[in-house]
Amino acid sequence: EDQVTQSPEALRLQEGESSSLNCSYTVSGLRGLFWYRQDPGKGPEFLFTLYSAGEEKEKERLKATLTKKESFLHITAPKPEDSATYLCAVQAPSSTLGRLYFGRGTQLTVWP
Amino acid sequence: DTGVSQDPRHKITKRGQNVTFRCDPISEHNRLYWYRQTLGQGPEFLTYFQNEAQLEKSRLLSDRFSAERPKGSFSTLEIQRTEQGDSAMYLCASRGLEDEQFFGPGTRLTVL
C-alpha cells in the first residue's frame, strides 16, 4: 500500500504561471515530510523538511506547507530552470532509523 | 566539493556478472543509506548503516546484494550474478545529526 501519493504526475506551466503540487500521505504520527528536487540523471536535491500541521517553509519561488493529511509545494512565477521532478518523502513512526518512503514524483516543465 | 560522491557514475554489465559500487558520504555524517530508483518511480530504501553497523535491510535486498561500511566512512554495495531486473539508479545518501538526507549523484546500472 502506497504511503505517499503525488499529483499530478506531470505538470506543464508557462513561465510566470503559478501552481501547486500535492503530496498526500497515509501514515499517522508523521515524523517528518521532505521535499526534494531531482534533475534528469542526477540524485535528489534536498529542499525542505516539515514536521507539524500548519508549518510552512520558503525558498526563492518555492513554498512548502503541511496539513494533517497532505503537503503542498507552491511554485510562484516559475522559470524554465525550475523544470525538474519534485519528490515528496515521509518518515513514518516505525522509521526510527530514518528510512524514507518516497512518492513517484511530479515532473514539472516550465516553458518560456 | 564536500557533498556525497558515488563511483562509478555509470556501469554497463552483462547478466551474471558481479558489480560493486562505492559511496563516500559527507565527512562528518555517521549515517548512510542506500536506495534504488527505477524509471518513473521514487527512490526505494535498500539498507542503512550507522557508523560501521548495518542496522536495517529492506526485503528488496535479496541474497545477491551485500553492503558494507568497514570503517564507518565509505560504503560499498555489491550485486552478485546480476539480472536484467537489477537495472536501475543506485543512490547513496548520508545524514548527520539532523533529519535531512543528502543524496549523491547516483550510479546508473545497465544489465544487458
mmCIF file of C-alpha atoms in Angstrom:
data_model
loop_
_atom_site.group_PDB
_atom_site.id
_atom_site.type_symbol
_atom_site.label_atom_id
_atom_site.label_comp_id
_atom_site.label_asym_id
_atom_site.label_seq_id
_atom_site.Cartn_x
_atom_site.Cartn_y
_atom_site.Cartn_z
ATOM 1 C CA GLU A 1 0.000 0.000 0.000
ATOM 2 C CA ASP A 2 1.398 3.362 -1.078
ATOM 3 C CA GLN A 3 2.086 5.637 1.841
ATOM 4 C CA VAL A 4 2.832 8.661 -0.329
ATOM 5 C CA THR A 5 0.853 9.745 -3.396
ATOM 6 C CA GLN A 6 1.858 12.710 -5.508
ATOM 7 C CA SER A 7 -0.280 14.568 -8.015
ATOM 8 C CA PRO A 8 -0.317 15.469 -10.752
ATOM 9 C CA GLU A 9 2.174 13.049 -12.329
ATOM 10 C CA ALA A 10 3.201 15.751 -14.795
ATOM 11 C CA LEU A 11 2.580 19.466 -14.967
ATOM 12 C CA ARG A 12 3.347 21.923 -17.744
ATOM 13 C CA LEU A 13 3.366 25.612 -16.897
ATOM 14 C CA GLN A 14 4.122 28.707 -18.822
ATOM 15 C CA GLU A 15 6.826 30.888 -17.308
ATOM 16 C CA GLY A 16 5.239 33.048 -14.622
ATOM 17 C CA GLU A 17 2.177 30.812 -14.212
ATOM 18 C CA SER A 18 1.959 29.883 -10.510
ATOM 19 C CA SER A 19 0.678 26.482 -9.392
ATOM 20 C CA SER A 20 0.847 23.855 -6.653
ATOM 21 C CA LEU A 21 1.990 20.262 -6.408
ATOM 22 C CA ASN A 22 0.282 17.886 -3.999
ATOM 23 C CA CYS A 23 1.652 15.155 -1.759
ATOM 24 C CA SER A 24 -0.830 13.120 0.279
ATOM 25 C CA TYR A 25 0.271 10.584 2.861
ATOM 26 C CA THR A 26 -1.435 7.851 4.833
ATOM 27 C CA VAL A 27 0.942 7.375 7.742
ATOM 28 C CA SER A 28 -0.237 8.528 11.142
ATOM 29 C CA GLY A 29 2.115 10.104 13.616
ATOM 30 C CA LEU A 30 4.309 11.586 10.908
ATOM 31 C CA ARG A 31 7.919 12.017 11.997
ATOM 32 C CA GLY A 32 8.801 14.280 9.088
ATOM 33 C CA LEU A 33 7.917 15.148 5.490
ATOM 34 C CA PHE A 34 10.626 16.021 2.998
ATOM 35 C CA TRP A 35 10.624 17.672 -0.424
ATOM 36 C CA TYR A 36 13.380 17.027 -2.948
ATOM 37 C CA ARG A 37 14.096 18.251 -6.453
ATOM 38 C CA GLN A 38 15.595 15.819 -8.968
ATOM 39 C CA ASP A 39 17.067 16.733 -12.337
ATOM 40 C CA PRO A 40 17.356 14.030 -15.032
ATOM 41 C CA GLY A 41 20.201 11.615 -14.387
ATOM 42 C CA LYS A 42 21.070 13.162 -11.010
ATOM 43 C CA GLY A 43 20.421 12.423 -7.373
ATOM 44 C CA PRO A 44 17.648 14.162 -5.422
ATOM 45 C CA GLU A 45 18.492 17.609 -4.044
ATOM 46 C CA PHE A 46 17.080 18.443 -0.616
ATOM 47 C CA LEU A 47 14.617 21.336 -0.445
ATOM 48 C CA PHE A 48 12.507 21.326 2.752
ATOM 49 C CA THR A 49 11.607 19.417 5.916
ATOM 50 C CA LEU A 50 8.198 19.849 7.557
ATOM 51 C CA TYR A 51 7.203 18.331 10.887
ATOM 52 C CA SER A 52 3.796 19.565 12.022
ATOM 53 C CA ALA A 53 0.489 20.707 10.543
ATOM 54 C CA GLY A 54 0.493 24.422 9.806
ATOM 55 C CA GLU A 55 4.216 24.595 9.253
ATOM 56 C CA GLU A 56 5.500 26.473 6.184
ATOM 57 C CA LYS A 57 8.965 26.766 4.651
ATOM 58 C CA GLU A 58 10.065 29.047 1.783
ATOM 59 C CA LYS A 59 12.993 29.156 -0.586
ATOM 60 C CA GLU A 60 13.072 31.540 -3.529
ATOM 61 C CA ARG A 61 9.978 30.779 -5.649
ATOM 62 C CA LEU A 62 9.049 27.674 -3.652
ATOM 63 C CA LYS A 63 6.894 27.401 -0.554
ATOM 64 C CA ALA A 64 6.032 24.124 1.169
ATOM 65 C CA THR A 65 3.072 23.721 3.509
ATOM 66 C CA LEU A 66 1.812 20.823 5.624
ATOM 67 C CA THR A 67 -1.594 19.698 6.873
ATOM 68 C CA LYS A 68 -2.519 16.542 8.756
ATOM 69 C CA LYS A 69 -3.059 14.619 5.533
ATOM 70 C CA GLU A 70 -1.082 16.349 2.800
ATOM 71 C CA SER A 71 1.606 18.759 1.807
ATOM 72 C CA PHE A 72 1.684 21.295 -0.979
ATOM 73 C CA LEU A 73 4.627 22.706 -2.862
ATOM 74 C CA HIS A 74 3.617 26.088 -4.208
ATOM 75 C CA ILE A 75 5.615 27.499 -7.099
ATOM 76 C CA THR A 76 5.247 31.227 -7.638
ATOM 77 C CA ALA A 77 6.099 32.754 -11.012
ATOM 78 C CA PRO A 78 8.147 29.733 -12.130
ATOM 79 C CA LYS A 79 11.060 29.983 -14.525
ATOM 80 C CA PRO A 80 12.318 27.383 -17.028
ATOM 81 C CA GLU A 81 15.141 26.484 -14.635
ATOM 82 C CA ASP A 82 12.521 25.239 -12.164
ATOM 83 C CA SER A 83 11.806 22.359 -14.554
ATOM 84 C CA ALA A 84 12.563 19.107 -12.712
ATOM 85 C CA THR A 85 10.887 16.219 -10.934
ATOM 86 C CA TYR A 86 9.770 17.114 -7.418
ATOM 87 C CA LEU A 87 9.744 14.244 -4.947
ATOM 88 C CA CYS A 88 7.956 14.034 -1.621
ATOM 89 C CA ALA A 89 9.043 11.602 1.098
ATOM 90 C CA VAL A 90 7.835 10.756 4.589
ATOM 91 C CA GLN A 91 9.472 9.310 7.630
ATOM 92 C CA ALA A 92 6.932 7.046 9.297
ATOM 93 C CA PRO A 93 6.663 6.421 13.063
ATOM 94 C CA SER A 94 8.167 2.977 12.514
ATOM 95 C CA SER A 95 11.173 4.531 10.790
ATOM 96 C CA THR A 96 13.168 5.196 13.906
ATOM 97 C CA LEU A 97 16.341 4.830 11.864
ATOM 98 C CA GLY A 98 15.339 7.448 9.294
ATOM 99 C CA ARG A 99 14.148 5.317 6.405
ATOM 100 C CA LEU A 100 12.224 7.438 3.883
ATOM 101 C CA TYR A 101 9.204 6.437 1.814
ATOM 102 C CA PHE A 102 9.042 8.353 -1.454
ATOM 103 C CA GLY A 103 6.215 9.164 -3.824
ATOM 104 C CA ARG A 104 6.627 8.785 -7.562
ATOM 105 C CA GLY A 105 7.171 12.486 -8.068
ATOM 106 C CA THR A 106 5.662 15.266 -10.156
ATOM 107 C CA GLN A 107 7.501 16.075 -13.364
ATOM 108 C CA LEU A 108 7.331 19.840 -13.822
ATOM 109 C CA THR A 109 8.058 21.509 -17.143
ATOM 110 C CA VAL A 110 8.138 25.305 -17.361
ATOM 111 C CA TRP A 111 8.252 26.695 -20.861
ATOM 112 C CA PRO A 112 9.200 30.250 -21.824
ATOM 113 C CA ASP B 1 33.087 19.751 -3.038
ATOM 114 C CA THR B 2 32.048 18.287 0.293
ATOM 115 C CA GLY B 3 28.890 16.524 -0.847
ATOM 116 C CA VAL B 4 28.183 12.828 -1.222
ATOM 117 C CA SER B 5 30.133 11.181 -4.031
ATOM 118 C CA GLN B 6 29.479 7.894 -5.822
ATOM 119 C CA ASP B 7 31.598 5.848 -8.143
ATOM 120 C CA PRO B 8 31.204 4.827 -10.887
ATOM 121 C CA ARG B 9 28.525 7.105 -12.313
ATOM 122 C CA HIS B 10 27.586 4.581 -14.968
ATOM 123 C CA LYS B 11 28.085 0.828 -15.172
ATOM 124 C CA ILE B 12 27.144 -1.476 -18.026
ATOM 125 C CA THR B 13 27.496 -5.177 -17.359
ATOM 126 C CA LYS B 14 26.380 -8.493 -18.751
ATOM 127 C CA ARG B 15 23.852 -10.650 -16.971
ATOM 128 C CA GLY B 16 25.527 -12.918 -14.456
ATOM 129 C CA GLN B 17 28.467 -10.640 -13.725
ATOM 130 C CA ASN B 18 29.203 -9.117 -10.326
ATOM 131 C CA VAL B 19 29.337 -5.359 -9.807
ATOM 132 C CA THR B 20 30.416 -3.152 -6.906
ATOM 133 C CA PHE B 21 29.543 0.462 -6.254
ATOM 134 C CA ARG B 22 31.184 2.880 -3.860
ATOM 135 C CA CYS B 23 29.716 5.742 -1.834
ATOM 136 C CA ASP B 24 31.674 8.415 0.050
ATOM 137 C CA PRO B 25 29.373 10.296 2.432
ATOM 138 C CA ILE B 26 29.733 13.828 3.761
ATOM 139 C CA SER B 27 32.695 13.542 6.103
ATOM 140 C CA GLU B 28 31.012 14.316 9.423
ATOM 141 C CA HIS B 29 27.907 12.165 8.714
ATOM 142 C CA ASN B 30 27.789 8.845 10.535
ATOM 143 C CA ARG B 31 24.525 7.635 8.971
ATOM 144 C CA LEU B 32 24.419 6.245 5.451
ATOM 145 C CA TYR B 33 21.540 4.939 3.321
ATOM 146 C CA TRP B 34 21.302 3.099 0.016
ATOM 147 C CA TYR B 35 18.242 3.468 -2.229
ATOM 148 C CA ARG B 36 17.315 2.138 -5.641
ATOM 149 C CA GLN B 37 15.331 4.102 -8.219
ATOM 150 C CA THR B 38 13.795 2.827 -11.430
ATOM 151 C CA LEU B 39 12.390 4.963 -14.218
ATOM 152 C CA GLY B 40 9.255 6.847 -13.237
ATOM 153 C CA GLN B 41 9.454 5.775 -9.598
ATOM 154 C CA GLY B 42 10.675 7.386 -6.427
ATOM 155 C CA PRO B 43 13.725 6.002 -4.621
ATOM 156 C CA GLU B 44 13.166 2.790 -2.643
ATOM 157 C CA PHE B 45 15.079 2.063 0.544
ATOM 158 C CA LEU B 46 17.621 -0.759 0.469
ATOM 159 C CA THR B 47 19.743 -0.557 3.608
ATOM 160 C CA TYR B 48 21.012 1.678 6.417
ATOM 161 C CA PHE B 49 24.314 1.995 8.263
ATOM 162 C CA GLN B 50 25.090 3.825 11.456
ATOM 163 C CA ASN B 51 28.862 4.073 11.576
ATOM 164 C CA GLU B 52 30.016 0.588 10.516
ATOM 165 C CA ALA B 53 26.899 -1.245 11.725
ATOM 166 C CA GLN B 54 24.259 -2.284 9.201
ATOM 167 C CA LEU B 55 21.082 -1.747 11.219
ATOM 168 C CA GLU B 56 18.282 -2.152 8.697
ATOM 169 C CA LYS B 57 17.779 -4.012 5.426
ATOM 170 C CA SER B 58 14.819 -3.941 3.057
ATOM 171 C CA ARG B 59 13.172 -7.043 1.667
ATOM 172 C CA LEU B 60 14.343 -5.683 -1.705
ATOM 173 C CA LEU B 61 17.882 -6.583 -0.677
ATOM 174 C CA SER B 62 18.000 -10.184 -1.881
ATOM 175 C CA ASP B 63 20.785 -12.630 -1.096
ATOM 176 C CA ARG B 64 22.621 -11.430 -4.194
ATOM 177 C CA PHE B 65 23.052 -7.989 -2.658
ATOM 178 C CA SER B 66 25.553 -7.160 0.052
ATOM 179 C CA ALA B 67 26.602 -3.851 1.530
ATOM 180 C CA GLU B 68 29.470 -2.917 3.789
ATOM 181 C CA ARG B 69 30.841 0.087 5.587
ATOM 182 C CA PRO B 70 34.014 -1.348 7.088
ATOM 183 C CA LYS B 71 35.447 1.679 8.864
ATOM 184 C CA GLY B 72 32.341 3.766 9.214
ATOM 185 C CA SER B 73 33.364 6.017 6.348
ATOM 186 C CA PHE B 74 32.804 4.947 2.722
ATOM 187 C CA SER B 75 30.364 2.176 1.852
ATOM 188 C CA THR B 76 30.185 -0.398 -0.927
ATOM 189 C CA LEU B 77 27.180 -2.131 -2.455
ATOM 190 C CA GLU B 78 27.840 -5.360 -4.326
ATOM 191 C CA ILE B 79 25.430 -7.187 -6.581
ATOM 192 C CA GLN B 80 26.326 -10.754 -7.462
ATOM 193 C CA ARG B 81 25.042 -12.613 -10.533
ATOM 194 C CA THR B 82 23.327 -9.527 -11.917
ATOM 195 C CA GLU B 83 19.936 -9.846 -13.571
ATOM 196 C CA GLN B 84 18.223 -7.523 -16.031
ATOM 197 C CA GLY B 85 15.804 -6.536 -13.297
ATOM 198 C CA ASP B 86 18.704 -5.048 -11.363
ATOM 199 C CA SER B 87 19.000 -2.248 -13.931
ATOM 200 C CA ALA B 88 18.313 0.952 -12.009
ATOM 201 C CA MET B 89 19.872 4.038 -10.472
ATOM 202 C CA TYR B 90 21.546 3.218 -7.159
ATOM 203 C CA LEU B 91 21.561 6.193 -4.819
ATOM 204 C CA CYS B 92 23.514 6.767 -1.644
ATOM 205 C CA ALA B 93 22.511 9.327 0.977
ATOM 206 C CA SER B 94 24.164 10.476 4.168
ATOM 207 C CA ARG B 95 22.782 12.151 7.244
ATOM 208 C CA GLY B 96 24.253 13.902 10.227
ATOM 209 C CA LEU B 97 22.549 14.927 13.452
ATOM 210 C CA GLU B 98 19.570 16.477 11.672
ATOM 211 C CA ASP B 99 16.874 14.520 9.824
ATOM 212 C CA GLU B 100 17.733 15.574 6.298
ATOM 213 C CA GLN B 101 19.338 13.043 3.982
ATOM 214 C CA PHE B 102 21.701 14.344 1.307
ATOM 215 C CA PHE B 103 21.990 12.288 -1.832
ATOM 216 C CA GLY B 104 24.890 11.589 -4.125
ATOM 217 C CA PRO B 105 24.665 11.708 -7.933
ATOM 218 C CA GLY B 106 23.881 8.003 -8.174
ATOM 219 C CA THR B 107 25.272 5.066 -10.118
ATOM 220 C CA ARG B 108 23.293 4.107 -13.206
ATOM 221 C CA LEU B 109 23.458 0.315 -13.713
ATOM 222 C CA THR B 110 22.503 -1.286 -17.011
ATOM 223 C CA VAL B 111 22.441 -5.073 -17.177
ATOM 224 C CA LEU B 112 22.468 -6.449 -20.727
#
